[in-house]
Short mmCIF file of C-alpha atoms and ligand atoms in Angstrom, two decimals:
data_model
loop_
_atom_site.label_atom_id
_atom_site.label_comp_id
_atom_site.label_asym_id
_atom_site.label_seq_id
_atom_site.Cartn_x
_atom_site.Cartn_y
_atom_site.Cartn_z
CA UNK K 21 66.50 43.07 229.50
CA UNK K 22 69.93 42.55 228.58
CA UNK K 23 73.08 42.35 230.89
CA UNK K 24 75.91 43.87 230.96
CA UNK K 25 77.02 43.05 227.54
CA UNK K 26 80.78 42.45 227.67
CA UNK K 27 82.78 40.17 224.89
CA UNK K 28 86.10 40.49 226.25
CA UNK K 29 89.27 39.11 225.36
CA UNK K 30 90.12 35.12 226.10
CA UNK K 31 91.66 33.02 224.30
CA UNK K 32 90.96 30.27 226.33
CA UNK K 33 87.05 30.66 226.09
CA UNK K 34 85.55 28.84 222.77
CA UNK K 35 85.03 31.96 220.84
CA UNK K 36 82.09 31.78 217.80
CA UNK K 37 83.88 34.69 215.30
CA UNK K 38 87.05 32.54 215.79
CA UNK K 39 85.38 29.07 215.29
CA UNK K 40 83.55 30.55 212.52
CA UNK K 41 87.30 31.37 210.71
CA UNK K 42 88.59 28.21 211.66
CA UNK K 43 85.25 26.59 210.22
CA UNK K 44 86.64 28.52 206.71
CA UNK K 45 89.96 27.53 207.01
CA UNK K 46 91.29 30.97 208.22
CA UNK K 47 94.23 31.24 210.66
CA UNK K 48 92.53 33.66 213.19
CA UNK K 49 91.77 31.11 215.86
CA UNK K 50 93.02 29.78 219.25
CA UNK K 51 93.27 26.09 220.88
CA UNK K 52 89.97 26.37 222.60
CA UNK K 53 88.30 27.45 219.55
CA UNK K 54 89.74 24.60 217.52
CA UNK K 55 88.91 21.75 219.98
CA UNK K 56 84.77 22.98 220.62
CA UNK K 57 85.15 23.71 216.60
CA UNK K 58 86.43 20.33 216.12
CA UNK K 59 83.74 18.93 218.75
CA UNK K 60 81.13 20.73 216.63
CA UNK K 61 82.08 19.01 213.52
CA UNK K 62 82.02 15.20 215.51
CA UNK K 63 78.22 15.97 215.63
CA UNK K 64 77.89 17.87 212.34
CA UNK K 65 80.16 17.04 210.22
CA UNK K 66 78.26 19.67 207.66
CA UNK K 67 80.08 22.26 209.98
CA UNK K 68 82.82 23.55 207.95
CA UNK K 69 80.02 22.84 204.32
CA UNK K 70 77.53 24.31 206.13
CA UNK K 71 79.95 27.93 206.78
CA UNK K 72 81.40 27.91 202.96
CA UNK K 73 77.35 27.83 202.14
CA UNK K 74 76.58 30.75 204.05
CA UNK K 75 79.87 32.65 203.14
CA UNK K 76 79.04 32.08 199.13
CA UNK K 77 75.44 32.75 200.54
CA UNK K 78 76.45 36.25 201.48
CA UNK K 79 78.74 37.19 198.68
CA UNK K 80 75.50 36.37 196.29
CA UNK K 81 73.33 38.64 198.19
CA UNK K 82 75.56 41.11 198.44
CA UNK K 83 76.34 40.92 194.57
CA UNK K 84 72.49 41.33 194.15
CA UNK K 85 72.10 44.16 196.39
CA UNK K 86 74.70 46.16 194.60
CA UNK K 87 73.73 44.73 191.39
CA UNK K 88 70.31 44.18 190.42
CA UNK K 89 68.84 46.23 193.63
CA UNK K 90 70.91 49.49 192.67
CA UNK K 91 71.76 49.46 196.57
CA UNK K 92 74.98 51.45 197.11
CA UNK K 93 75.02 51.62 201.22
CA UNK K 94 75.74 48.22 203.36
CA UNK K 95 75.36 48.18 207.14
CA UNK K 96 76.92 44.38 208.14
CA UNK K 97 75.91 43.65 211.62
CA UNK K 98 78.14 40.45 213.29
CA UNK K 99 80.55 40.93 210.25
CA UNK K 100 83.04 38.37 211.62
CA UNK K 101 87.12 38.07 211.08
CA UNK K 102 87.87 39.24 208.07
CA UNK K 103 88.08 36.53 205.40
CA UNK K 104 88.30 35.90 201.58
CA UNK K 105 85.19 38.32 199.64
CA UNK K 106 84.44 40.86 202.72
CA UNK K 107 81.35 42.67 201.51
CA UNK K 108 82.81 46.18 200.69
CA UNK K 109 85.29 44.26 198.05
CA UNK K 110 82.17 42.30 196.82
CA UNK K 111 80.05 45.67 196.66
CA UNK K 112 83.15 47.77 194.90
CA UNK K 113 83.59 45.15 192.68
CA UNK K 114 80.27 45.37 191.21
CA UNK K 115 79.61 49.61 192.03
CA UNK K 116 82.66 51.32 193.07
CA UNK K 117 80.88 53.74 195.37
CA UNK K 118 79.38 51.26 197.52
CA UNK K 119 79.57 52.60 201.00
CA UNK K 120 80.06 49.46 204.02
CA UNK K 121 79.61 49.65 208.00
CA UNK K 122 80.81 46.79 209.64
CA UNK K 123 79.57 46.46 213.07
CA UNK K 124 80.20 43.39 215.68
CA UNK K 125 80.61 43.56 219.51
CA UNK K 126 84.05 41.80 219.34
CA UNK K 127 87.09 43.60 220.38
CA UNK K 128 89.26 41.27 218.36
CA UNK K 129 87.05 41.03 215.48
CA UNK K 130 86.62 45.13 215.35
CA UNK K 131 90.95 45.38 215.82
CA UNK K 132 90.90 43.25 212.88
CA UNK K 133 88.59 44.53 210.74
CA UNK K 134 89.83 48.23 211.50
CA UNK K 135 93.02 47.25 210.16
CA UNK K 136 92.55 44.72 207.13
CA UNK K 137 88.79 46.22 206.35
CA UNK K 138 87.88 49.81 207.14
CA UNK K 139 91.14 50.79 204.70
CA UNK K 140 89.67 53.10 202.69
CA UNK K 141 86.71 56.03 203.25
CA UNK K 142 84.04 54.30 202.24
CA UNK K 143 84.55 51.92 204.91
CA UNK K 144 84.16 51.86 208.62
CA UNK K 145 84.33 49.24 211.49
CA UNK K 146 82.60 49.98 214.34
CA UNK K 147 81.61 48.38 217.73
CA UNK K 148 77.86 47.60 218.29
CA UNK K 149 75.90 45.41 219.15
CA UNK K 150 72.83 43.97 217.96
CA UNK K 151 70.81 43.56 220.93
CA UNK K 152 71.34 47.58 220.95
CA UNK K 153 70.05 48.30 217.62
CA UNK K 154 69.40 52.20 218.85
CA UNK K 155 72.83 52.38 219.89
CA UNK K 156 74.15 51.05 216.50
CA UNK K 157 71.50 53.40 214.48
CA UNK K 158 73.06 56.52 216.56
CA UNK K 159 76.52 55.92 216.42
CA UNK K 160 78.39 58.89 214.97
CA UNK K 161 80.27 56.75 212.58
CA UNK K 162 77.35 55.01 210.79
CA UNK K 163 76.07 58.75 209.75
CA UNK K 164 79.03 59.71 208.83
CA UNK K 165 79.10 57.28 206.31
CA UNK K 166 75.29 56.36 205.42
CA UNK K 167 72.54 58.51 204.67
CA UNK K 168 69.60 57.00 206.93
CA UNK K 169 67.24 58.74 204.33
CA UNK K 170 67.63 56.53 201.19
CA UNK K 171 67.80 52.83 200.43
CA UNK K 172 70.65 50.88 202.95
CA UNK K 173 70.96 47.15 203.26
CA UNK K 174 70.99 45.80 206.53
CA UNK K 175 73.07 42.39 207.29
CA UNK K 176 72.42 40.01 209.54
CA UNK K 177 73.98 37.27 208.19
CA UNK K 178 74.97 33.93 210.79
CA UNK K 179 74.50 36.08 213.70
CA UNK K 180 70.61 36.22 214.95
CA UNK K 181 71.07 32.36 216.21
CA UNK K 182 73.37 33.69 219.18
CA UNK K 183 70.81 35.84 220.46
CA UNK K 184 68.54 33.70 222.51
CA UNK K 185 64.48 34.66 222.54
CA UNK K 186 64.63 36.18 225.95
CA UNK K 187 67.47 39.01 224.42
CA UNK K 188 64.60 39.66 222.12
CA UNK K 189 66.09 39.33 218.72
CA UNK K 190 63.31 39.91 216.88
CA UNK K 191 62.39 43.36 218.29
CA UNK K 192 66.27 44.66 217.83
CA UNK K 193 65.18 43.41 214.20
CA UNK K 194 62.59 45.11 214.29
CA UNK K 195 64.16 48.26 215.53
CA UNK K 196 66.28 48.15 212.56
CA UNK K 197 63.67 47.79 209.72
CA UNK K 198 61.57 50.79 211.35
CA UNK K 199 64.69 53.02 210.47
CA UNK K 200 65.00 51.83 207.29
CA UNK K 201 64.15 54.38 204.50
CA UNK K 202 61.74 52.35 201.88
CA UNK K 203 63.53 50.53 199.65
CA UNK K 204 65.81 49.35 201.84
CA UNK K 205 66.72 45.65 202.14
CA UNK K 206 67.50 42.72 205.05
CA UNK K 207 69.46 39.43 204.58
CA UNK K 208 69.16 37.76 207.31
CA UNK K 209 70.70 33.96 207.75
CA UNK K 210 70.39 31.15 210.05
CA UNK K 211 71.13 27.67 211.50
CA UNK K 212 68.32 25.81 211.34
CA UNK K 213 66.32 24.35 214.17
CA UNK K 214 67.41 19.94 213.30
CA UNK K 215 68.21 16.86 215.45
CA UNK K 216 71.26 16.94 213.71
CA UNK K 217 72.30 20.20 214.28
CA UNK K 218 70.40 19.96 218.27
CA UNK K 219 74.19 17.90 219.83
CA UNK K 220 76.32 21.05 217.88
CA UNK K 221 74.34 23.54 219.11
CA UNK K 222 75.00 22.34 222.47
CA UNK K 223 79.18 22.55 222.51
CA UNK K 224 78.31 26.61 221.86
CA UNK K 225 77.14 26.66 225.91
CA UNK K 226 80.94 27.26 227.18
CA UNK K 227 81.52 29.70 223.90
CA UNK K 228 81.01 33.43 224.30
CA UNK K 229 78.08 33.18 222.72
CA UNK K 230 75.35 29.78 222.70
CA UNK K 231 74.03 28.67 219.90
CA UNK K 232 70.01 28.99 219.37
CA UNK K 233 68.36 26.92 216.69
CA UNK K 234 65.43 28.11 215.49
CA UNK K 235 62.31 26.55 213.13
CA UNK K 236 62.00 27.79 209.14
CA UNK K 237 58.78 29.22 210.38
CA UNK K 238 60.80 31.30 213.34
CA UNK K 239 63.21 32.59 211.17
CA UNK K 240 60.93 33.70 208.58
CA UNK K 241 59.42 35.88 211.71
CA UNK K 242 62.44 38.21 210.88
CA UNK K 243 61.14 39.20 208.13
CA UNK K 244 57.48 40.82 209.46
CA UNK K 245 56.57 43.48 207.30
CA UNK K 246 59.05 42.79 204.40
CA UNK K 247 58.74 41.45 200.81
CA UNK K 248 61.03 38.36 200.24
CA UNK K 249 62.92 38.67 197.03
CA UNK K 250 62.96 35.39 194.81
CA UNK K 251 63.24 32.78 195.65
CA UNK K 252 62.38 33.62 199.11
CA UNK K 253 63.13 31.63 202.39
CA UNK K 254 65.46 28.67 201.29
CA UNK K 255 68.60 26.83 202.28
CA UNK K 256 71.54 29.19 201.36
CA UNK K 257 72.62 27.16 199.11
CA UNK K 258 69.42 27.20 197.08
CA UNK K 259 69.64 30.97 197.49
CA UNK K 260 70.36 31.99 193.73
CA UNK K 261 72.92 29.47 192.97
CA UNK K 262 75.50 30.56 190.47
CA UNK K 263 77.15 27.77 189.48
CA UNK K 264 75.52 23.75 190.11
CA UNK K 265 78.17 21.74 192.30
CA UNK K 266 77.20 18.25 192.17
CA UNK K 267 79.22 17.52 194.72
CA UNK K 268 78.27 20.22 197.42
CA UNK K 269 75.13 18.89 199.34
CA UNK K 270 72.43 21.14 198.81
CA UNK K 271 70.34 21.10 202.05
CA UNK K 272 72.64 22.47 204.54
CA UNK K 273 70.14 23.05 207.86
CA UNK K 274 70.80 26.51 207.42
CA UNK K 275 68.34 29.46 205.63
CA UNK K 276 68.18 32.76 204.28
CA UNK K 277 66.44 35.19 202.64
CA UNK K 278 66.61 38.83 201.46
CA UNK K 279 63.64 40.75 202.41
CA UNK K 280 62.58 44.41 200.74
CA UNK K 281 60.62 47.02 203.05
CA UNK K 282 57.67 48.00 200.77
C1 SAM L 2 79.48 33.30 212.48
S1 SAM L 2 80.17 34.93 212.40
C2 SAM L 2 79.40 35.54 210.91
C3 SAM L 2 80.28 36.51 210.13
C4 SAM L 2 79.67 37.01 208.82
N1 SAM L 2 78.44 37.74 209.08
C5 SAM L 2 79.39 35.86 207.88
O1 SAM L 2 78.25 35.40 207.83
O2 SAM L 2 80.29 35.40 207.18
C6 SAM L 2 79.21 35.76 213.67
C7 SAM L 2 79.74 37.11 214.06
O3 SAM L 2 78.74 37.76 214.85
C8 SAM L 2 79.37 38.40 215.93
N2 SAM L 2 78.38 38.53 217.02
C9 SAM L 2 77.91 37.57 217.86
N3 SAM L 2 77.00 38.09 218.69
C10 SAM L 2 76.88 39.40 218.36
C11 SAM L 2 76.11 40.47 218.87
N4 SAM L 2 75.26 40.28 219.89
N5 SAM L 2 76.23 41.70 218.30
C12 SAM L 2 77.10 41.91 217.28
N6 SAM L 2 77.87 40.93 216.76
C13 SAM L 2 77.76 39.69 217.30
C14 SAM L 2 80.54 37.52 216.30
O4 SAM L 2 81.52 38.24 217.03
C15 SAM L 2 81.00 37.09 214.92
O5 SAM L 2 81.95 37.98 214.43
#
């Protein structure tokens, strides 16, 4: 059972969409979010590597999705401040028609996205939550847009490790993939469950949102009842790699996948 779920506006609380921007180098972030960033990055100083990973991380799944997977509908839930590559420019760029709804339950994030993403009418921002998945799945919007009866992709990309076990993550997930028309695909990615990562995690408990860790084996539990697409469950940056960086580590403690429903 969930509480009242409010994200209101503070700009002294450590906010994660903010410290995630600041993480990328964006300008979308406050002095609380820079200090518990910078804190984060005293214990792992992967931090900022470890965000550019998943970033490139999504813009190669999404690439695939419109590509190779013929996939022309995106619902992006915990899309985040918009940044450099937001998924319905990656999507147009490779199919013109894609269609993106970007959900997240921040107020700032959604004012945001509204004005710098949802600028044309195949693209809407709207709020949701993900520990409402029905709520999200009704919302006049999202049919406006997508047609719940063919092939969507459903992102959940840096956003299922701030929704601890007893919010029940993996039902909401599940929730999602039972409305999914076969066909339809899930990228899901996540901070991985490491000593190093275990002092982070822990700044995240005055943010608006903690941080949970969670095992390879865990987050593979998000994918029940899908087909991984090569090369499966992997670091992100091992995730299809497009171009070899020698000098990018590649085992940042954080995986992903893209899973198919059969
Ligand atoms: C780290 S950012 C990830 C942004 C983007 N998905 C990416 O990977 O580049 C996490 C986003 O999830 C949002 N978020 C956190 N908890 C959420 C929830 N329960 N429901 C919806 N969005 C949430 C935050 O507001 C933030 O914008």
């Amino acid at each position: 059972m969930i509480g009242a779920i409010t994200n209101d506006f503070d700009s002294t609380r450590p906010n994660v969409a903010r410290m995630y921007d600041y993480y990328l180098g964006g300008k979308d972030h406050y002095a609380a979010d820079r200090a518990c960033a910078e804190e984060v990055i005293r214990h792992a100083p992967q931090a900022r590597d470890i965000a550019l990973a998943n970033r490139a991380f999504l813009g190669r799944a999404v690439r695939f999705l419109a590509g190779e997977a013929g996939i022309g509908q995106f619902l992006d839930i915990g899309a985040g401040l918009p940044t450099r590559d937001n998924v319905h420019e990656v999507a147009q760029r490779v199919n013109p028609a894609s269609r993106v709804v970007y959900v997240d339950n921040d107020p700032v994030v959604l004012i945001h996205a509204r004005a710098l993403l949802a600028t044309d009418a195949q693209t809407r921002a709207i709020a949701g939550d993900v520990r409402k998945p029905s709520d999200i799945l009704t919302h006049p919007d999202m049919h406006a847009l997508l047609d719940s009866s063919k092939p969507v992709a459903v992102l959940l990309v840096a956003v299922l490790h701030f929704i601890p076990d007893d919010q029940e993550p993996y039902a909401a997930v599940r929730t999602l993939v039972d409305a999914m028309a076969p066909g339809s695909y899930l990228v899901v990615s996540h901070a991985e469950q490491t000593p190093e990562l275990q002092g982070a995690a822990k700044r995240y408990e005055r943010a608006n949102a903690p941080a949970v860790l969670r095992s390879v084996a865990e987050i593979r539990g998000f994918f029940e009842g899908l087909e991984l697409v090569d090369p499966g469950l992997v670091n992100v940056r091992r995730w299809r790699p497009e171009v070899a960086d020698p000098w990018q580590d590649p085992n940042v403690p954080f995986f992903g996948a893209v899973g198919v429903k059969p």
